[in-house]
Short mmCIF file of C-alpha atoms (C1' of nucleotides) in Angstrom, two decimals:
data_model
loop_
_atom_site.label_atom_id
_atom_site.label_comp_id
_atom_site.label_asym_id
_atom_site.label_seq_id
_atom_site.Cartn_x
_atom_site.Cartn_y
_atom_site.Cartn_z
CA UNK A 1 -44.10 -42.82 -43.17
CA UNK A 2 -41.48 -42.37 -40.59
CA UNK A 3 -40.74 -38.80 -40.51
CA UNK A 4 -45.35 -38.59 -39.59
CA UNK A 5 -45.02 -41.17 -37.32
CA UNK A 6 -41.46 -39.28 -35.81
CA UNK A 7 -44.19 -35.81 -35.62
CA UNK A 8 -47.18 -37.85 -33.51
CA UNK A 9 -44.92 -38.86 -31.35
CA UNK A 10 -43.34 -35.28 -30.66
CA UNK A 11 -46.99 -34.54 -30.20
CA UNK A 12 -46.66 -37.07 -27.22
CA UNK A 13 -43.93 -35.95 -26.36
CA UNK A 14 -44.65 -32.49 -26.31
CA UNK A 15 -47.18 -33.32 -23.57
CA UNK A 16 -44.79 -35.53 -22.48
CA UNK A 17 -41.71 -33.18 -21.13
CA UNK A 18 -45.27 -30.45 -20.69
CA UNK A 19 -46.28 -32.31 -16.68
CA UNK A 20 -42.27 -32.83 -16.35
CA UNK A 21 -40.74 -29.71 -16.39
CA UNK A 22 -45.10 -28.38 -14.20
CA UNK A 23 -43.36 -30.75 -11.74
CA UNK A 24 -40.28 -29.82 -11.52
CA UNK A 25 -41.48 -25.81 -11.19
CA UNK A 26 -44.46 -27.48 -9.04
CA UNK A 27 -41.59 -29.07 -7.08
CA UNK A 28 -39.43 -26.31 -7.02
CA UNK A 29 -41.70 -24.41 -5.40
CA UNK A 30 -43.25 -26.47 -2.44
CA UNK A 31 -42.47 -29.81 -2.31
CA UNK A 32 -42.49 -33.33 -2.29
CA UNK A 33 -45.27 -33.74 -0.72
CA UNK A 34 -46.83 -31.16 -1.73
CA UNK A 35 -47.37 -31.98 -5.59
CA UNK A 36 -50.49 -32.44 -6.42
CA UNK A 37 -52.38 -33.23 -9.23
CA UNK A 38 -54.77 -31.08 -10.42
CA UNK A 39 -51.53 -28.71 -10.48
CA UNK A 40 -49.23 -30.68 -11.98
CA UNK A 41 -51.64 -30.88 -15.13
CA UNK A 42 -53.14 -27.38 -15.03
CA UNK A 43 -49.70 -25.63 -15.27
CA UNK A 44 -48.80 -27.86 -18.18
CA UNK A 45 -52.52 -28.11 -20.19
CA UNK A 46 -53.06 -31.28 -20.55
CA UNK A 47 -55.06 -34.12 -18.42
CA UNK A 48 -55.48 -35.69 -15.84
CA UNK A 49 -55.57 -39.33 -16.77
CA UNK A 50 -52.16 -38.27 -19.74
CA UNK A 51 -50.27 -39.08 -16.23
CA UNK A 52 -51.20 -41.72 -15.29
CA UNK A 53 -50.71 -42.96 -19.06
CA UNK A 54 -46.78 -42.24 -19.58
CA UNK A 55 -45.20 -41.85 -16.63
CA UNK A 56 -48.67 -43.98 -14.52
CA UNK A 57 -48.49 -42.89 -11.38
CA UNK A 58 -47.78 -38.95 -10.17
CA UNK A 59 -45.66 -40.66 -8.30
CA UNK A 60 -43.06 -41.64 -10.52
CA UNK A 61 -44.06 -38.78 -13.15
CA UNK A 62 -42.39 -36.88 -9.63
CA UNK A 63 -39.44 -39.54 -9.53
CA UNK A 64 -39.13 -38.97 -13.38
CA UNK A 65 -38.94 -35.08 -12.52
CA UNK A 66 -36.90 -35.39 -9.48
CA UNK A 67 -33.96 -37.46 -11.31
CA UNK A 68 -33.98 -35.13 -14.18
CA UNK A 69 -33.00 -32.68 -12.15
CA UNK A 70 -30.62 -34.61 -10.46
CA UNK A 71 -28.85 -34.91 -13.42
CA UNK A 72 -29.05 -32.39 -15.05
CA UNK A 73 -27.05 -30.22 -11.99
CA UNK A 74 -25.35 -33.12 -11.92
CA UNK A 75 -23.25 -33.09 -14.72
CA UNK A 76 -23.29 -28.95 -14.86
CA UNK A 77 -21.31 -29.61 -10.92
CA UNK A 78 -18.53 -31.89 -12.66
CA UNK A 79 -18.49 -29.78 -15.87
CA UNK A 80 -17.39 -26.60 -13.26
CA UNK A 81 -15.11 -29.62 -11.28
CA UNK A 82 -13.35 -30.39 -14.80
CA UNK A 83 -11.36 -27.45 -14.33
CA UNK A 84 -9.41 -27.87 -11.53
CA UNK A 85 -6.11 -29.02 -11.78
CA UNK A 86 -3.63 -30.65 -9.18
CA UNK A 87 -2.43 -27.42 -7.97
CA UNK A 88 -5.89 -25.17 -7.88
CA UNK A 89 -5.67 -23.58 -5.05
CA UNK A 90 -9.41 -23.55 -2.02
CA UNK A 91 -11.31 -20.74 -4.00
CA UNK A 92 -11.00 -21.99 -7.64
CA UNK A 93 -12.32 -24.75 -6.07
CA UNK A 94 -15.09 -23.53 -3.94
CA UNK A 95 -15.98 -21.71 -7.37
CA UNK A 96 -16.09 -24.66 -8.39
CA UNK A 97 -18.29 -25.58 -6.13
CA UNK A 98 -20.63 -22.69 -6.33
CA UNK A 99 -20.61 -21.59 -9.35
CA UNK A 100 -23.88 -23.80 -11.13
CA UNK A 101 -25.07 -23.00 -7.99
CA UNK A 102 -25.02 -19.16 -7.96
CA UNK A 103 -25.54 -19.61 -12.08
CA UNK A 104 -28.95 -21.37 -11.83
CA UNK A 105 -29.96 -18.99 -8.69
CA UNK A 106 -29.15 -15.60 -10.78
CA UNK A 107 -30.49 -17.47 -13.99
CA UNK A 108 -34.84 -17.69 -12.27
CA UNK A 109 -37.17 -19.75 -14.31
CA UNK A 110 -36.55 -23.64 -15.09
CA UNK A 111 -32.73 -23.60 -13.45
CA UNK A 112 -33.84 -22.13 -10.02
CA UNK A 113 -36.84 -24.79 -10.43
CA UNK A 114 -33.92 -27.61 -10.82
CA UNK A 115 -30.92 -26.39 -7.58
CA UNK A 116 -34.51 -25.50 -5.81
CA UNK A 117 -35.37 -29.70 -6.54
CA UNK A 118 -32.23 -30.90 -5.98
CA UNK A 119 -31.02 -28.71 -2.49
CA UNK A 120 -34.86 -30.60 -0.78
CA UNK A 121 -33.83 -33.86 -2.00
CA UNK A 122 -30.77 -33.13 0.04
CA UNK A 123 -32.84 -32.94 2.91
CA UNK A 124 -35.89 -35.51 1.95
CA UNK A 125 -33.52 -38.26 -0.29
CA UNK A 126 -35.25 -41.08 -2.37
CA UNK A 127 -34.44 -44.45 -1.01
CA UNK A 128 -32.22 -44.86 -3.98
CA UNK A 129 -29.85 -42.15 -5.61
CA UNK A 130 -30.03 -45.23 -9.22
CA UNK A 131 -27.91 -44.47 -11.89
CA UNK A 132 -26.76 -40.86 -10.03
CA UNK A 133 -25.10 -42.57 -7.37
CA UNK A 134 -22.03 -42.58 -9.80
CA UNK A 135 -22.20 -39.11 -11.37
CA UNK A 136 -22.40 -38.33 -7.17
CA UNK A 137 -19.57 -39.39 -5.81
CA UNK A 138 -17.57 -38.31 -8.28
CA UNK A 139 -18.47 -34.62 -7.31
CA UNK A 140 -17.08 -35.57 -4.37
CA UNK A 141 -13.61 -37.33 -5.80
CA UNK A 142 -13.02 -34.63 -7.25
CA UNK A 143 -12.79 -32.68 -4.03
CA UNK A 144 -11.26 -34.63 -2.31
CA UNK A 145 -7.99 -34.68 -4.70
CA UNK A 146 -7.56 -30.95 -4.43
CA UNK A 147 -8.18 -30.79 -0.23
CA UNK A 148 -5.86 -32.87 0.42
CA UNK A 149 -3.30 -31.67 -1.56
CA UNK A 150 -4.17 -27.68 0.14
CA UNK A 151 -5.08 -28.95 3.34
CA UNK A 152 -2.52 -32.19 4.42
CA UNK A 153 -2.76 -33.57 7.48
CA UNK A 154 -6.64 -33.15 7.77
CA UNK A 155 -7.95 -35.70 8.24
CA UNK A 156 -9.66 -37.89 4.73
CA UNK A 157 -13.41 -38.53 6.86
CA UNK A 158 -12.80 -35.01 7.89
CA UNK A 159 -12.60 -33.27 4.44
CA UNK A 160 -16.01 -35.21 3.37
CA UNK A 161 -17.49 -33.93 5.91
CA UNK A 162 -16.66 -30.79 4.92
CA UNK A 163 -17.46 -30.55 1.44
CA UNK A 164 -20.68 -31.52 2.04
CA UNK A 165 -21.16 -28.16 4.35
CA UNK A 166 -20.20 -26.52 2.16
CA UNK A 167 -22.90 -27.85 -0.43
CA UNK A 168 -25.31 -28.49 2.22
CA UNK A 169 -25.12 -24.28 2.61
CA UNK A 170 -25.57 -23.21 -1.30
CA UNK A 171 -28.61 -25.60 -1.02
CA UNK A 172 -29.60 -23.60 0.95
CA UNK A 173 -28.95 -20.36 -0.59
CA UNK A 174 -31.12 -21.98 -2.59
CA UNK A 175 -33.86 -22.94 -1.17
CA UNK A 176 -33.66 -20.06 1.49
CA UNK A 177 -35.17 -16.38 1.00
CA UNK A 178 -31.65 -15.33 1.99
CA UNK A 179 -30.34 -17.29 -1.12
CA UNK A 180 -33.24 -14.59 -3.65
CA UNK A 181 -31.61 -11.59 -2.05
CA UNK A 182 -28.54 -12.67 -3.13
CA UNK A 183 -30.27 -13.19 -5.93
CA UNK A 184 -31.20 -9.66 -7.13
CA UNK A 185 -27.07 -8.97 -7.58
CA UNK A 186 -24.61 -9.39 -10.00
CA UNK A 187 -23.72 -12.89 -11.02
CA UNK A 188 -20.02 -12.40 -10.42
CA UNK A 189 -20.18 -10.31 -7.97
CA UNK A 190 -21.94 -13.35 -5.65
CA UNK A 191 -18.40 -15.04 -5.92
CA UNK A 192 -16.80 -13.36 -4.92
CA UNK A 193 -18.74 -12.53 -1.83
CA UNK A 194 -19.78 -16.64 -1.58
CA UNK A 195 -15.74 -17.67 -2.34
CA UNK A 196 -14.50 -16.83 0.37
CA UNK A 197 -16.53 -17.91 2.73
CA UNK A 198 -16.98 -20.99 1.40
CA UNK A 199 -12.57 -21.06 0.45
CA UNK A 200 -13.04 -20.40 4.64
CA UNK A 201 -15.50 -23.02 5.71
CA UNK A 202 -13.55 -25.39 4.49
CA UNK A 203 -9.21 -24.13 4.88
CA UNK A 204 -11.51 -23.86 7.95
CA UNK A 205 -9.99 -21.30 11.10
CA UNK A 206 -8.72 -24.33 14.15
CA UNK A 207 -6.76 -21.00 16.81
CA UNK A 208 -8.35 -18.50 17.82
CA UNK A 209 -8.02 -14.96 16.92
CA UNK B 1 -64.12 -24.60 44.90
CA UNK B 2 -61.51 -23.29 43.15
CA UNK B 3 -58.85 -26.14 43.56
CA UNK B 4 -60.80 -28.96 42.16
CA UNK B 5 -61.55 -25.91 38.94
CA UNK B 6 -57.63 -25.76 38.50
CA UNK B 7 -57.87 -29.32 37.52
CA UNK B 8 -61.04 -28.73 35.34
CA UNK B 9 -58.82 -26.20 33.44
CA UNK B 10 -55.57 -28.82 33.75
CA UNK B 11 -57.62 -31.20 31.63
CA UNK B 12 -58.17 -28.56 28.93
CA UNK B 13 -55.09 -27.52 28.84
CA UNK B 14 -53.67 -31.16 29.26
CA UNK B 15 -54.80 -31.77 25.64
CA UNK B 16 -54.13 -29.07 24.26
CA UNK B 17 -50.22 -28.74 25.14
CA UNK B 18 -51.01 -32.11 23.39
CA UNK B 19 -51.52 -31.07 20.17
CA UNK B 20 -48.48 -28.71 19.92
CA UNK B 21 -47.07 -31.35 21.05
CA UNK B 22 -47.82 -33.50 18.79
CA UNK B 23 -48.52 -30.82 16.38
CA UNK B 24 -44.57 -29.74 17.29
CA UNK B 25 -43.11 -33.21 16.47
CA UNK B 26 -45.06 -34.33 12.82
CA UNK B 27 -43.79 -30.55 12.13
CA UNK B 28 -40.66 -31.26 12.24
CA UNK B 29 -40.59 -35.31 10.74
CA UNK B 30 -43.34 -34.19 7.96
CA UNK B 31 -43.35 -29.39 6.88
CA UNK B 32 -45.82 -27.07 7.41
CA UNK B 33 -46.80 -29.08 4.49
CA UNK B 34 -47.16 -32.06 5.12
CA UNK B 35 -49.15 -31.67 8.43
CA UNK B 36 -52.94 -33.61 8.54
CA UNK B 37 -55.80 -33.13 11.64
CA UNK B 38 -56.12 -36.60 11.90
CA UNK B 39 -52.87 -37.51 12.67
CA UNK B 40 -51.95 -35.41 14.73
CA UNK B 41 -54.81 -36.13 16.61
CA UNK B 42 -53.91 -39.62 16.77
CA UNK B 43 -51.08 -38.95 17.98
CA UNK B 44 -52.23 -36.47 20.18
CA UNK B 45 -54.68 -38.38 21.38
CA UNK B 46 -57.40 -35.73 20.83
CA UNK B 47 -60.41 -35.45 18.92
CA UNK B 48 -60.47 -33.81 16.29
CA UNK B 49 -62.70 -31.07 16.82
CA UNK B 50 -60.60 -30.61 20.41
CA UNK B 51 -58.23 -28.62 17.61
CA UNK B 52 -60.48 -26.27 16.94
CA UNK B 53 -61.96 -26.09 19.81
CA UNK B 54 -58.81 -24.52 21.86
CA UNK B 55 -57.19 -23.32 18.63
CA UNK B 56 -59.98 -22.42 15.89
CA UNK B 57 -58.34 -23.75 12.91
CA UNK B 58 -55.34 -26.36 12.46
CA UNK B 59 -53.32 -22.94 10.77
CA UNK B 60 -53.19 -21.66 13.85
CA UNK B 61 -53.01 -24.97 15.81
CA UNK B 62 -49.22 -25.29 12.94
CA UNK B 63 -48.41 -21.41 13.73
CA UNK B 64 -48.71 -22.13 17.40
CA UNK B 65 -46.59 -24.51 17.45
CA UNK B 66 -44.16 -22.97 14.96
CA UNK B 67 -44.12 -19.82 17.28
CA UNK B 68 -43.54 -22.25 20.41
CA UNK B 69 -40.85 -23.88 18.74
CA UNK B 70 -38.57 -20.75 16.93
CA UNK B 71 -39.21 -18.69 20.71
CA UNK B 72 -38.01 -21.62 22.68
CA UNK B 73 -34.88 -21.85 20.28
CA UNK B 74 -34.02 -17.73 20.27
CA UNK B 75 -34.23 -17.78 24.02
CA UNK B 76 -32.02 -20.58 24.12
CA UNK B 77 -29.59 -18.86 20.85
CA UNK B 78 -29.14 -15.82 23.15
CA UNK B 79 -28.54 -16.98 26.36
CA UNK B 80 -25.68 -18.58 24.45
CA UNK B 81 -24.54 -15.57 22.22
CA UNK B 82 -24.97 -13.02 25.91
CA UNK B 83 -21.26 -15.49 27.47
CA UNK B 84 -19.63 -13.27 24.55
CA UNK B 85 -18.04 -10.24 25.62
CA UNK B 86 -16.11 -7.29 23.29
CA UNK B 87 -12.36 -9.71 23.12
CA UNK B 88 -13.95 -12.63 22.25
CA UNK B 89 -13.05 -14.59 19.67
CA UNK B 90 -14.38 -16.00 16.83
CA UNK B 91 -14.87 -19.03 17.91
CA UNK B 92 -16.56 -18.23 21.23
CA UNK B 93 -18.98 -16.50 18.59
CA UNK B 94 -19.09 -19.53 16.66
CA UNK B 95 -19.45 -22.09 19.68
CA UNK B 96 -22.22 -19.60 20.39
CA UNK B 97 -23.97 -20.32 17.02
CA UNK B 98 -23.79 -23.99 16.73
CA UNK B 99 -24.26 -24.73 21.08
CA UNK B 100 -27.59 -24.93 21.03
CA UNK B 101 -28.19 -26.37 17.73
CA UNK B 102 -26.40 -29.00 18.43
CA UNK B 103 -27.30 -29.87 21.79
CA UNK B 104 -30.71 -29.79 20.51
CA UNK B 105 -29.73 -32.23 17.17
CA UNK B 106 -28.08 -34.75 20.17
CA UNK B 107 -30.80 -34.77 22.65
CA UNK B 108 -32.96 -35.64 19.79
CA UNK B 109 -37.50 -36.20 20.89
CA UNK B 110 -38.29 -32.56 21.22
CA UNK B 111 -35.25 -30.84 21.27
CA UNK B 112 -34.46 -32.23 17.81
CA UNK B 113 -38.06 -32.00 17.09
CA UNK B 114 -38.00 -27.80 17.30
CA UNK B 115 -35.41 -26.93 15.71
CA UNK B 116 -35.58 -28.62 13.19
CA UNK B 117 -39.18 -26.13 13.12
CA UNK B 118 -37.22 -23.89 13.30
CA UNK B 119 -34.71 -24.71 10.04
CA UNK B 120 -37.33 -25.04 7.91
CA UNK B 121 -39.62 -21.95 8.50
CA UNK B 122 -35.77 -20.69 7.27
CA UNK B 123 -36.79 -21.71 4.27
CA UNK B 124 -40.75 -20.88 4.27
CA UNK B 125 -40.96 -18.16 6.91
CA UNK B 126 -44.13 -17.04 7.35
CA UNK B 127 -45.78 -13.30 6.74
CA UNK B 128 -45.64 -12.01 10.34
CA UNK B 129 -42.85 -13.00 13.08
CA UNK B 130 -44.95 -11.25 15.00
CA UNK B 131 -43.37 -9.88 18.54
CA UNK B 132 -40.33 -12.67 18.17
CA UNK B 133 -38.74 -9.94 15.09
CA UNK B 134 -36.74 -8.44 18.17
CA UNK B 135 -35.64 -11.37 19.72
CA UNK B 136 -34.24 -12.40 16.92
CA UNK B 137 -32.17 -9.29 15.51
CA UNK B 138 -31.07 -9.24 18.88
CA UNK B 139 -28.34 -12.24 18.30
CA UNK B 140 -27.84 -10.49 14.94
CA UNK B 141 -27.16 -7.56 16.68
CA UNK B 142 -24.54 -9.61 19.44
CA UNK B 143 -22.93 -11.29 16.73
CA UNK B 144 -22.11 -8.24 14.77
CA UNK B 145 -20.48 -6.73 18.14
CA UNK B 146 -17.66 -9.60 18.21
CA UNK B 147 -17.37 -8.99 14.11
CA UNK B 148 -16.57 -6.08 14.19
CA UNK B 149 -13.83 -6.45 16.68
CA UNK B 150 -12.65 -8.65 14.83
CA UNK B 151 -12.66 -8.97 11.44
CA UNK B 152 -11.99 -4.95 11.42
CA UNK B 153 -12.19 -3.41 7.40
CA UNK B 154 -15.04 -5.52 6.02
CA UNK B 155 -18.25 -3.90 5.72
CA UNK B 156 -21.34 -4.36 8.16
CA UNK B 157 -23.38 -5.57 5.96
CA UNK B 158 -21.19 -8.44 4.57
CA UNK B 159 -20.71 -9.63 8.19
CA UNK B 160 -24.17 -10.16 9.00
CA UNK B 161 -24.38 -11.80 5.17
CA UNK B 162 -22.67 -13.79 7.04
CA UNK B 163 -24.23 -14.18 10.69
CA UNK B 164 -27.14 -16.01 7.94
CA UNK B 165 -25.36 -18.07 6.34
CA UNK B 166 -22.93 -19.73 9.14
CA UNK B 167 -26.83 -19.65 11.09
CA UNK B 168 -28.65 -21.73 7.74
CA UNK B 169 -25.39 -24.57 7.65
CA UNK B 170 -26.67 -24.52 10.60
CA UNK B 171 -30.57 -25.14 9.67
CA UNK B 172 -28.92 -26.66 7.06
CA UNK B 173 -27.21 -29.90 9.43
CA UNK B 174 -30.79 -29.64 11.40
CA UNK B 175 -32.59 -31.22 8.07
CA UNK B 176 -30.41 -33.28 6.11
CA UNK B 177 -29.28 -36.40 7.00
CA UNK B 178 -25.82 -35.58 7.48
CA UNK B 179 -26.84 -33.77 9.87
CA UNK B 180 -28.38 -37.00 11.73
CA UNK B 181 -24.86 -38.87 11.28
CA UNK B 182 -23.25 -35.58 12.36
CA UNK B 183 -25.45 -36.40 16.42
CA UNK B 184 -24.34 -39.73 15.81
CA UNK B 185 -21.00 -38.13 16.87
CA UNK B 186 -20.17 -37.24 20.95
CA UNK B 187 -21.98 -33.76 21.86
CA UNK B 188 -18.18 -32.44 21.92
CA UNK B 189 -16.09 -33.77 19.21
CA UNK B 190 -19.46 -32.21 17.15
CA UNK B 191 -18.85 -29.23 18.20
CA UNK B 192 -14.46 -29.89 17.61
CA UNK B 193 -14.98 -30.60 14.18
CA UNK B 194 -17.84 -28.03 13.95
CA UNK B 195 -16.98 -24.34 14.97
CA UNK B 196 -13.55 -24.23 12.87
CA UNK B 197 -16.14 -24.36 9.44
CA UNK B 198 -18.41 -21.90 11.02
CA UNK B 199 -15.23 -19.34 12.14
CA UNK B 200 -13.71 -19.61 9.16
CA UNK B 201 -16.72 -19.31 6.87
CA UNK B 202 -17.01 -15.44 9.08
CA UNK B 203 -13.10 -15.38 8.75
CA UNK B 204 -13.51 -15.79 5.09
CA UNK B 205 -10.49 -17.08 3.14
CA UNK B 206 -9.38 -13.93 0.51
CA UNK B 207 -6.53 -14.51 -0.86
CA UNK B 208 -5.32 -17.45 -2.81
CA UNK B 209 -3.29 -20.58 -1.31
"C1'" DA C 1 -80.58 -29.49 44.35
"C1'" DA C 2 -80.73 -27.25 39.01
"C1'" DA C 3 -79.05 -24.49 35.83
"C1'" DG C 4 -74.83 -22.86 33.29
"C1'" DA C 5 -70.34 -23.46 31.76
"C1'" DA C 6 -66.08 -26.33 29.68
"C1'" DG C 7 -64.27 -29.42 28.08
"C1'" DT C 8 -64.42 -34.35 24.38
"C1'" DA C 9 -66.58 -37.15 21.07
"C1'" DA C 10 -69.18 -39.37 16.97
"C1'" DA C 11 -70.37 -38.06 13.57
"C1'" DA C 12 -71.65 -35.28 8.97
"C1'" DC C 13 -69.87 -32.04 5.91
"C1'" DA C 14 -68.33 -30.59 1.08
"C1'" DA C 15 -63.52 -30.19 -0.75
"C1'" DC C 16 -59.67 -32.22 -2.16
"C1'" DT C 17 -57.36 -36.19 -3.25
"C1'" DG C 18 -55.18 -40.07 -6.56
"C1'" DT C 19 -56.56 -43.19 -10.34
"C1'" DT C 20 -59.14 -45.15 -13.21
"C1'" DT C 21 -62.76 -45.95 -16.62
"C1'" DG C 22 -65.20 -45.38 -21.04
"C1'" DA C 23 -66.39 -43.17 -25.60
"C1'" DT C 24 -63.58 -39.92 -28.30
"C1'" DT C 25 -60.21 -38.14 -31.27
"C1'" DT C 26 -55.93 -38.09 -34.48
"C1'" DT C 27 -52.56 -40.47 -36.39
"C1'" DA C 28 -49.49 -43.61 -39.21
"C1'" DT C 29 -49.95 -47.71 -41.29
"C1'" DG C 30 -51.81 -51.46 -44.62
"C1'" DC D 1 -60.54 -45.52 -47.77
"C1'" DA D 2 -59.88 -48.81 -44.02
"C1'" DT D 3 -58.15 -50.17 -39.18
"C1'" DA D 4 -55.58 -50.53 -35.63
"C1'" DA D 5 -52.41 -47.73 -32.53
"C1'" DA D 6 -51.86 -44.02 -30.53
"C1'" DA D 7 -53.86 -39.88 -27.26
"C1'" DT D 8 -56.63 -36.88 -25.41
"C1'" DC D 9 -60.24 -36.42 -23.28
"C1'" DA D 10 -65.12 -35.89 -19.22
"C1'" DA D 11 -66.96 -38.14 -16.36
"C1'" DA D 12 -66.61 -40.88 -12.18
"C1'" DC D 13 -64.16 -43.72 -8.36
"C1'" DA D 14 -63.12 -44.41 -3.45
"C1'" DG D 15 -60.25 -42.40 0.07
"C1'" DT D 16 -58.91 -38.42 2.16
"C1'" DT D 17 -58.36 -33.65 3.90
"C1'" DG D 18 -60.28 -29.79 7.70
"C1'" DT D 19 -64.67 -28.18 9.09
"C1'" DT D 20 -68.65 -27.78 11.47
"C1'" DT D 21 -73.06 -30.07 13.87
"C1'" DT D 22 -75.26 -32.03 17.83
"C1'" DA D 23 -75.00 -35.27 21.51
"C1'" DC D 24 -72.99 -36.17 26.22
"C1'" DT D 25 -71.02 -35.89 30.11
"C1'" DT D 26 -68.44 -33.36 33.42
"C1'" DC D 27 -67.40 -30.14 36.49
"C1'" DT D 28 -68.67 -25.49 39.47
"C1'" DT D 29 -71.96 -22.18 41.12
"C1'" DT D 30 -76.12 -20.35 42.98
#
DNA sequence: AAAGAAGTAAAACAACTGTTTGATTTTATG
DNA sequence: CATAAAATCAAACAGTTGTTTTACTTCTTT
């Protein structure tokens, strides 16, 4: 029977998925280097051989988990940026960048694990971003459309740099203790505090006040 | 003879110091978790037992290296902030924060290793900052003096948060590839690009433009 | 010159790492 | 029901980890 075959496959995919989520959480906590085979399998309730069986190696499992995390985050990011129009403000752009990160920070659990992993690989990026390069660059062009309209006269290269700066700041908040402190507050208040900072960084401040 | 005794001690302190700087560079490259005993000793040209002999354990060596790095960086930071006066501008404050990090980024070598280590422990801070807590808080009060004067009407708690944000951004630049790209440019140009971003983040931008 | 402290060095230690093997169980299909 | 594929499991693999032990050299002091 075909349905029973699917059930069997589901059972197989269950330990496979368990390994992925366990890896995700450990990645977020200890980073790519600190990932241990026994830790992963114990957390997932699976045998050590399951990693070789389902993924081939621990490194392959790690890469798969990282790619999963990055794609989920990029999708959330692109969705938030899709609301931008040609005459969106810098503040709205900042919201588009901050919201996915902040929501995950407030949610905790797997969501938090994902953005932490994304932030970690922002420090030590894997050799090839593979098929996610497109989505990644898409976020940049989305941002650039608003920035060139709101900040004419500033070099496009410079605008890209500022975009990467605020992304870096958000990544830092995902990893460092200050982000955890921030996450204790209600989500809307987080955004209210953070967005002016991001928008200010994007706009820059040339003259001394 | 006393001079000969000193020479002997110098020989002892030489391998001790070699272990420290080797640890520093490896910490900067692989982080606190990725530190390996054999790697350290080979890089320092010392025997594995030297670590136990001089520091007691690898963890103790790591802590000693971290403390050394943090103190050197805090001293540089405090020196830069000491130039601030009651009527310094936000830009000058941003310079005070950015300059030590940027100079080290451009210098490379041990200087770079130090700020990378400092940035890493910003993510995973050791349990007790120990005797460095004072210097650490000093940087915050130095910044606060300028901020409260230039940005009246903003909550002091919020100003501290913004200070930590720009420090986080600088830490991110020390670790992530974007920082390495930035470091390829001449030092004065780096500052010229970075300071407006930091000052803008400190000032914030409340209303949509 | 003898005794002793300070530092170095090679080897062995148990505990861990990721991976593989072979047997066993579970499930789907004939 | 029988057969074969899919999945799980305990056990063992070789390699690495940090630490300790022991012997040895080097230098200082008496």
